[in-house]
Short mmCIF file of C-alpha atoms in Angstrom, two decimals:
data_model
loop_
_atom_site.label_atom_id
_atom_site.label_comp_id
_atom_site.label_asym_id
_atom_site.label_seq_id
_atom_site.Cartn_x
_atom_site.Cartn_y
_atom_site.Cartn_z
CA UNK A 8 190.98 108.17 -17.94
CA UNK A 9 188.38 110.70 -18.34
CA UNK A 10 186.70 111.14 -14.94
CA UNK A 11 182.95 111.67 -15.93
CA UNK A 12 182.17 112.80 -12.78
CA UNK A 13 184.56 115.81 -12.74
CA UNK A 14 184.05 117.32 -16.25
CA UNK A 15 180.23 117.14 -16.75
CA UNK A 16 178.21 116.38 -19.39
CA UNK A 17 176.65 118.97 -20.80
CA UNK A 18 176.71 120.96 -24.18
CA UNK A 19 176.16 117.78 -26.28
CA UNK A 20 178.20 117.04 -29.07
CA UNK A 21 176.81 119.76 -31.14
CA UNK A 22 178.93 122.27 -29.11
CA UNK A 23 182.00 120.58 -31.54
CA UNK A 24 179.99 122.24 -34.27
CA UNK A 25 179.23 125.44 -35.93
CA UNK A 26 175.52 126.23 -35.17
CA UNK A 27 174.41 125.16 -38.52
CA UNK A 28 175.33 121.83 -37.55
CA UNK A 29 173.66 121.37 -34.51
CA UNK A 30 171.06 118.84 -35.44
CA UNK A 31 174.15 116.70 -36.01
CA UNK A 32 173.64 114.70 -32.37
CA UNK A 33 171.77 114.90 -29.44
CA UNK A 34 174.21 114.33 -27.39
CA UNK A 35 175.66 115.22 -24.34
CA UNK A 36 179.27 115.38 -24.37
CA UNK A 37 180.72 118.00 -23.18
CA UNK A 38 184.46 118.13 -24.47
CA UNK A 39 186.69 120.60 -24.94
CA UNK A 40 186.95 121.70 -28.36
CA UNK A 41 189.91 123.90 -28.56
CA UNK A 42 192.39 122.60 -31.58
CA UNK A 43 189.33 121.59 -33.53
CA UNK A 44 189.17 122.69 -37.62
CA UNK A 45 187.47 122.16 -40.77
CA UNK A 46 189.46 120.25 -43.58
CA UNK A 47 188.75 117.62 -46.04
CA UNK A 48 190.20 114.32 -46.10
CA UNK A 49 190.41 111.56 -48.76
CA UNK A 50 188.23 108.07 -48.21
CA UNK A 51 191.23 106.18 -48.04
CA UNK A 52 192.83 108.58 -45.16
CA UNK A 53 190.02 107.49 -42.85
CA UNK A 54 189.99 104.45 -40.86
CA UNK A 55 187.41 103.32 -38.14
CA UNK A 56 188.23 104.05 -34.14
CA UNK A 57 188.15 101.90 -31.59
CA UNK A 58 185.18 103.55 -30.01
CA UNK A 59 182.60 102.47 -32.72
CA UNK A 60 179.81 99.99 -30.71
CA UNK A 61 178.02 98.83 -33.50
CA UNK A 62 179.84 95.52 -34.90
CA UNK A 63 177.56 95.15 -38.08
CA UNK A 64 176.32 97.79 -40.63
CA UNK A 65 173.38 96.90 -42.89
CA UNK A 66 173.90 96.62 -46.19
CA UNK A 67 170.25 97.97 -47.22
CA UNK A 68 170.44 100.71 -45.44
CA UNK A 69 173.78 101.74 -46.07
CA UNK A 70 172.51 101.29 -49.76
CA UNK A 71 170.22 103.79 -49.03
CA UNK A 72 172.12 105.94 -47.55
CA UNK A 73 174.30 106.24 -50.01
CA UNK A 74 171.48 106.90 -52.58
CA UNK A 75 170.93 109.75 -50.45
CA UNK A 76 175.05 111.24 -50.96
CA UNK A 77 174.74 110.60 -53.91
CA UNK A 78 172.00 113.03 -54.75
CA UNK A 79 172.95 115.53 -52.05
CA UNK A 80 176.53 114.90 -50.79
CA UNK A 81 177.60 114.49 -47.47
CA UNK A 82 175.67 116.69 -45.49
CA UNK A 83 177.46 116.76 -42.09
CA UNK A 84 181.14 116.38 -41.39
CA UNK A 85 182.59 113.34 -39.60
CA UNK A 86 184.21 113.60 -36.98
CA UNK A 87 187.96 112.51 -36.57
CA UNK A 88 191.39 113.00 -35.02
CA UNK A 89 195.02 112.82 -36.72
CA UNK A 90 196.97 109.58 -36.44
CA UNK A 91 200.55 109.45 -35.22
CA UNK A 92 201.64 108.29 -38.86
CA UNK A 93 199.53 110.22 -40.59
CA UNK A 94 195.61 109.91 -41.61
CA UNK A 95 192.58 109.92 -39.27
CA UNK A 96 190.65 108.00 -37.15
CA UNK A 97 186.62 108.52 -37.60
CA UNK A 98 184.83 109.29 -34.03
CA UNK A 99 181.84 109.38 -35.81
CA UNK A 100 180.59 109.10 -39.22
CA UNK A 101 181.69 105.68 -39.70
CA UNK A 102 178.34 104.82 -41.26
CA UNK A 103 178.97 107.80 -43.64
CA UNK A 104 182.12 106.74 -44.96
CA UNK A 105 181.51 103.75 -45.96
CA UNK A 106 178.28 104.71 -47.68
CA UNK A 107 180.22 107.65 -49.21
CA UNK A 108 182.34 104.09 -50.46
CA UNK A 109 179.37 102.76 -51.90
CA UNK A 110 178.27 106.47 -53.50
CA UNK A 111 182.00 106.63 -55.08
CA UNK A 112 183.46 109.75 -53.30
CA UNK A 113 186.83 110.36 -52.88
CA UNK A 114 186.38 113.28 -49.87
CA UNK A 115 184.80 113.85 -46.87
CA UNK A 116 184.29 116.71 -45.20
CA UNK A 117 185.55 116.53 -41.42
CA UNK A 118 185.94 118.28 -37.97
CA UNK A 119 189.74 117.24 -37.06
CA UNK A 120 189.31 117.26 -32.79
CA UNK A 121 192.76 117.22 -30.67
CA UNK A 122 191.74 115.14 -28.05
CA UNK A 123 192.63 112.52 -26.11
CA UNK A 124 191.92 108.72 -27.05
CA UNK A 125 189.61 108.22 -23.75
CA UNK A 126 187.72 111.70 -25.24
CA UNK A 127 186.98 109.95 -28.67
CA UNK A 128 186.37 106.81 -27.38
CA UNK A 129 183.28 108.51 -25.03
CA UNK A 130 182.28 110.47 -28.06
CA UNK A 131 182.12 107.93 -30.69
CA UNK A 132 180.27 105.70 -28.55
CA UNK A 133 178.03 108.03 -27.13
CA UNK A 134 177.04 109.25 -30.43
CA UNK A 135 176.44 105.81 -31.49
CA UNK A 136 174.48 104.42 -28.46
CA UNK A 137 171.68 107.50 -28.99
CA UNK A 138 170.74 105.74 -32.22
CA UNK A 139 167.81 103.82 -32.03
CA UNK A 140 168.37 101.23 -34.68
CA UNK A 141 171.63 100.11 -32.62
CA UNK A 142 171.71 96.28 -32.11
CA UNK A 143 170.89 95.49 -28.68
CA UNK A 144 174.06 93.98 -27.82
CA UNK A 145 175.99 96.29 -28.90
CA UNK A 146 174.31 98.75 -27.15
CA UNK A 147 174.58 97.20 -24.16
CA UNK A 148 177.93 96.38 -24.34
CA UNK A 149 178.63 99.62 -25.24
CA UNK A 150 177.58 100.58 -21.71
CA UNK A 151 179.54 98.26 -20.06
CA UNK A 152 182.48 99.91 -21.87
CA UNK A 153 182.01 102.96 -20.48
CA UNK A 154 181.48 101.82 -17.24
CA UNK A 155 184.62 99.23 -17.38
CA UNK A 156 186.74 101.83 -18.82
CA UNK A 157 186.02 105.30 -18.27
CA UNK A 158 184.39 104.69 -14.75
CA UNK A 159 180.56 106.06 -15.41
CA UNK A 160 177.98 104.55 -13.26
CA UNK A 161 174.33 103.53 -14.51
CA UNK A 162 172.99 106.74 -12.86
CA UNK A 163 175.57 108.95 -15.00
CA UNK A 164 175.02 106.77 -17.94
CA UNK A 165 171.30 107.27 -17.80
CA UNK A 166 172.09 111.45 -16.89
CA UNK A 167 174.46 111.54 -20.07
CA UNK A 168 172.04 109.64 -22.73
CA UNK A 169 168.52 111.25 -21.39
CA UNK A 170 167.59 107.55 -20.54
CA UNK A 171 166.35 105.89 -17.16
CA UNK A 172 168.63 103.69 -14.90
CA UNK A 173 166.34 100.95 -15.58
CA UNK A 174 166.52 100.97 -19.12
CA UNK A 175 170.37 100.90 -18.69
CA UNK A 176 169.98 98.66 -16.34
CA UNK A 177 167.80 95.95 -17.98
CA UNK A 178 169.81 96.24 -21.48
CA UNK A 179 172.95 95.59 -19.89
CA UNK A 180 171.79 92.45 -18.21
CA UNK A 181 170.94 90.69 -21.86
CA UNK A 182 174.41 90.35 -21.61
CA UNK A 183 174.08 87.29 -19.15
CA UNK A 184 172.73 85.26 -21.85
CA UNK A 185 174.60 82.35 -23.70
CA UNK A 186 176.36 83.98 -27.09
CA UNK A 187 174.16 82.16 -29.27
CA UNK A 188 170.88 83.74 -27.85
CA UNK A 189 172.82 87.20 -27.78
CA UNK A 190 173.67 86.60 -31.29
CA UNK A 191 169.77 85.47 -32.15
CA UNK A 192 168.88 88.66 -30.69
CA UNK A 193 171.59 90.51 -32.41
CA UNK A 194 170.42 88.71 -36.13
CA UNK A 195 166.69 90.36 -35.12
CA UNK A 196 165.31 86.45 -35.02
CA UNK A 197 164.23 87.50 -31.39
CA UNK A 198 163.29 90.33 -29.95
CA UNK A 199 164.53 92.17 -26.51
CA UNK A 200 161.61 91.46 -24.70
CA UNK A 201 162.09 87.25 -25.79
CA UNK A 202 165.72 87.84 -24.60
CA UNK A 203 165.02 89.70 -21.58
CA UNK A 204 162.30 86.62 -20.60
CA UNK A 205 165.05 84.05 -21.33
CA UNK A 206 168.08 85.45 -19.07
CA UNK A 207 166.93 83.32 -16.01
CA UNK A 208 166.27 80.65 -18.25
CA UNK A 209 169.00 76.97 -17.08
CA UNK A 210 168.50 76.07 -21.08
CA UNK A 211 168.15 79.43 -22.58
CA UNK A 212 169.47 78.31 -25.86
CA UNK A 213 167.25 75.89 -26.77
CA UNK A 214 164.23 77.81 -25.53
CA UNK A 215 165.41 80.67 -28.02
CA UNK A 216 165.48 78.11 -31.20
CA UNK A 217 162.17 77.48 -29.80
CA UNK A 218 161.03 80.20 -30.29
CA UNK A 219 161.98 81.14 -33.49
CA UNK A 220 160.71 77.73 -34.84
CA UNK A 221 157.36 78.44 -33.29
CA UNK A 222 157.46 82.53 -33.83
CA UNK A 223 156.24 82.45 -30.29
CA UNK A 224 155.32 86.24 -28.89
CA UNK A 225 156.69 87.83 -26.09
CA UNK A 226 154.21 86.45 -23.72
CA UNK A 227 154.36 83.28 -24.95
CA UNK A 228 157.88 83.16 -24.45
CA UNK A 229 157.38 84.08 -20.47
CA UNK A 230 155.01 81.25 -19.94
CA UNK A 231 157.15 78.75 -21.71
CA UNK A 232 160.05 79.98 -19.48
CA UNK A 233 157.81 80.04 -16.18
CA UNK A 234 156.84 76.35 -17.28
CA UNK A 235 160.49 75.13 -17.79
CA UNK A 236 161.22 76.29 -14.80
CA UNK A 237 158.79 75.75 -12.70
CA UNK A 238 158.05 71.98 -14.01
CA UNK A 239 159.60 69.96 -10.82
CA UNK A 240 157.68 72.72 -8.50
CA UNK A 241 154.38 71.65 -9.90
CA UNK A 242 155.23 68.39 -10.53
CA UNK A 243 155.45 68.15 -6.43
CA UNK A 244 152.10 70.79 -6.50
CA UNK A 245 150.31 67.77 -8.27
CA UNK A 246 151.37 64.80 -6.30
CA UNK A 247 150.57 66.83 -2.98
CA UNK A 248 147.05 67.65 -4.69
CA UNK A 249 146.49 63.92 -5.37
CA UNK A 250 147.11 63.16 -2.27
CA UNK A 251 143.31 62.95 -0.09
CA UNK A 252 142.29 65.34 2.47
CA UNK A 253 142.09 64.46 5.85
CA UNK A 254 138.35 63.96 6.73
CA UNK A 255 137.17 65.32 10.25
CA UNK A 256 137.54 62.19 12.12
CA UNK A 257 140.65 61.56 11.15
CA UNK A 258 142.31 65.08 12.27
CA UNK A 259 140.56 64.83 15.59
CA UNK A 260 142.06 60.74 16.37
CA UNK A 261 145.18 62.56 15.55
CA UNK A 262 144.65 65.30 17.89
CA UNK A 263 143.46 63.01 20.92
CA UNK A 264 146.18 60.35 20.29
CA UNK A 265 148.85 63.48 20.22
CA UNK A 266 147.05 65.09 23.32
CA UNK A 267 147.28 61.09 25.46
CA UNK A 268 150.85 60.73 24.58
CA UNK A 269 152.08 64.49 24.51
CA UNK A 270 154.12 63.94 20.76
CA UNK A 271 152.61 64.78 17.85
CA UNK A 272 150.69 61.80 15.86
CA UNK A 273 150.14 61.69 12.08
CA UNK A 274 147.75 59.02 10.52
CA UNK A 275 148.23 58.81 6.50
CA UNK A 276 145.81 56.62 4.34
CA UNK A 277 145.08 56.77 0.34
CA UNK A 278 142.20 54.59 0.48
CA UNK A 279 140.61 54.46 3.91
CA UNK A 280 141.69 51.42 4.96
CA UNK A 281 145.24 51.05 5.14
CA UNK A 282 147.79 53.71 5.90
CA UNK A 283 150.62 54.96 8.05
CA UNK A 284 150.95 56.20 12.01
CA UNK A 285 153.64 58.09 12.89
CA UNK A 286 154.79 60.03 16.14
CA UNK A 287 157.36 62.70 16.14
CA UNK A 288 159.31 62.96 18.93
CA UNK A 289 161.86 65.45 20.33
CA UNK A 290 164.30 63.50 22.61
CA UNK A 291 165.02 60.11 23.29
CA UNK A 292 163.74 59.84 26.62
CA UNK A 293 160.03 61.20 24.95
CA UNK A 294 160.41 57.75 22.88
CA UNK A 295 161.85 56.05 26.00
CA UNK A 296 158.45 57.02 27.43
CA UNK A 297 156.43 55.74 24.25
CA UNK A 298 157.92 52.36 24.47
CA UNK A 299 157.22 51.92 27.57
CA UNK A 300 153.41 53.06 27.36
CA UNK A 301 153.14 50.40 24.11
CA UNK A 302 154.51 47.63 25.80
CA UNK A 303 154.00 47.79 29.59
CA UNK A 304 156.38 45.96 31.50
CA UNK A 305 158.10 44.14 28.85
CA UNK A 306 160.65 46.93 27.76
CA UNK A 307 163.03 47.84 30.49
CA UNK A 308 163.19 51.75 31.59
CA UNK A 309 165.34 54.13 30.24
CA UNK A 310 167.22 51.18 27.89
CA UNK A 311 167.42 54.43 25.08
CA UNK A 312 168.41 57.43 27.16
CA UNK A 313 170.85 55.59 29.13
#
């Protein structure tokens, strides 16, 4: 494993260019690119690497981006490494071969890299996770990647990407939610703010189909969350609301009666008329005591702390 820690991250992946190609990424990878040279490899040499985040490619905008090769070729080499029986495996480009598929090329132009597989697994998907059109998810699972498997932390994530630890932070948690909601978010029929409002959420994935069926905002979404989950809380709000105030006269009877016997007295009534006393006591012998002040001589001393 690559220790991030040790080598740095620093030149971005443009230093695996030639300095015409440095708009290619903004990146910052810093690997060694000794053994690296130009060539040209056939479509059906290349083959996708395990380092690629993104799980679905759009079809329109492939479309469109191979409108584009078609008019002015492939503009920046992909980047790849030899296979053990023969070909290449793309580190990045992916999106660019398959549109050159769609444009009806036959070659690519590459960068071949000799590197090691934890090297283009860090490149390809830290090339692909500074792309702002990435799918949530796979962005965020992306990070956990790196962090599972080549041992980053969020601090050296958000160092290495030029994002904040929070941002890290708070994508990486959308992937507590139920598959279906990640997979509503992934489809773009919710956005990361709904998702991010529905991770505490016991019934998440019903609250996201409500959602979409309502096309509720953002803000919507957080109140109907709060609600869900705060319904037995205010439920208990509202019957302790209904409940009457104590008027002055009562709270004082309490306080004398408390005061005479030396326990604390509560007197309860919904209508004024009828209601509930009760004493609190702390020991046996304090009730031992009450007894015996309610019924005089009748109840024998100490018959409950004996």
């Amino acid at each position: 494993m690559v220790e991030p820690q040790k080598r740095g991250l620093g030149r971005g992946l443009n230093a695996l260019f030639e300095d015409e190609e440095a708009d290619f990424s903004q990146g910052n990878v810093d690997f060694p690119a000794e053994g690296r040279k130009r060539d040209v490899a056939g479509v059906d040499q290349l083959e996708p690497g395990r380092g690629q985040p993104r799980r679905v490619f759009d079809d329109g905008a492939l479309s469109e981006l191979a409108d584009s090769i078609k008019q002015h070729g492939v503009l920046q080499p992909l980047l790849v490494r030899e296979k053990e029986d023969g070909g290449y495996h793309i580190i990045a480009g992916e999106r660019r071969w398959r549109a050159a598929q769609k444009a009806g090329l036959h070659d690519l132009p590459v960068i071949v890299l000799d590197i090691s597989d934890a090297e283009a697994f860090e490149i390809a998907l830290i090339e692909n996770l500074q792309r702002e059109d990435l799918d949530p998810i796979d962005e965020a699972n992306g990070y956990q990647r790196l962090i599972d498997e080549h041992g980053y932390t969020q601090e050296k994530l958000a160092e290495s990407l030029g994002k904040s630890r929070s941002h890290i932070a708070n994508m990486m948690r959308l992937l507590q939610l139920p598959q279906g909601v990640q997979g509503h978010l992934s489809a773009g029929e919710i956005t990361t703010g709904h998702a991010r409002a529905l991770i505490t959420a016991k019934n998440a994935d019903d609250l996201a189909k409500e959602i979409i069926s309502q096309n509720l905002s953002v803000r919507e979404t957080e109140k109907l969350v709060a609600d869900t989950q705060g319904r037995s809380q205010k439920t208990t709000k509202r019957a302790a609301k209904s409940e009457p105030k104590k008027d002055v006269d009562t709270l004082a009877l309490e306080k004398d009666l408390s005061d005479k016997i030396g326990m604390r007295v509560s007197i309860d009534s919904h209508d004024g008329k009828s209601g509930r006393l009760s004493v609190s006591f702390k020991s046996l012998d304090q009730l031992d005591y009450l007894l015996q002040r309610l019924a005089a001589d009748n109840v024998p001393a100490g018959r409950l702390s004996a």
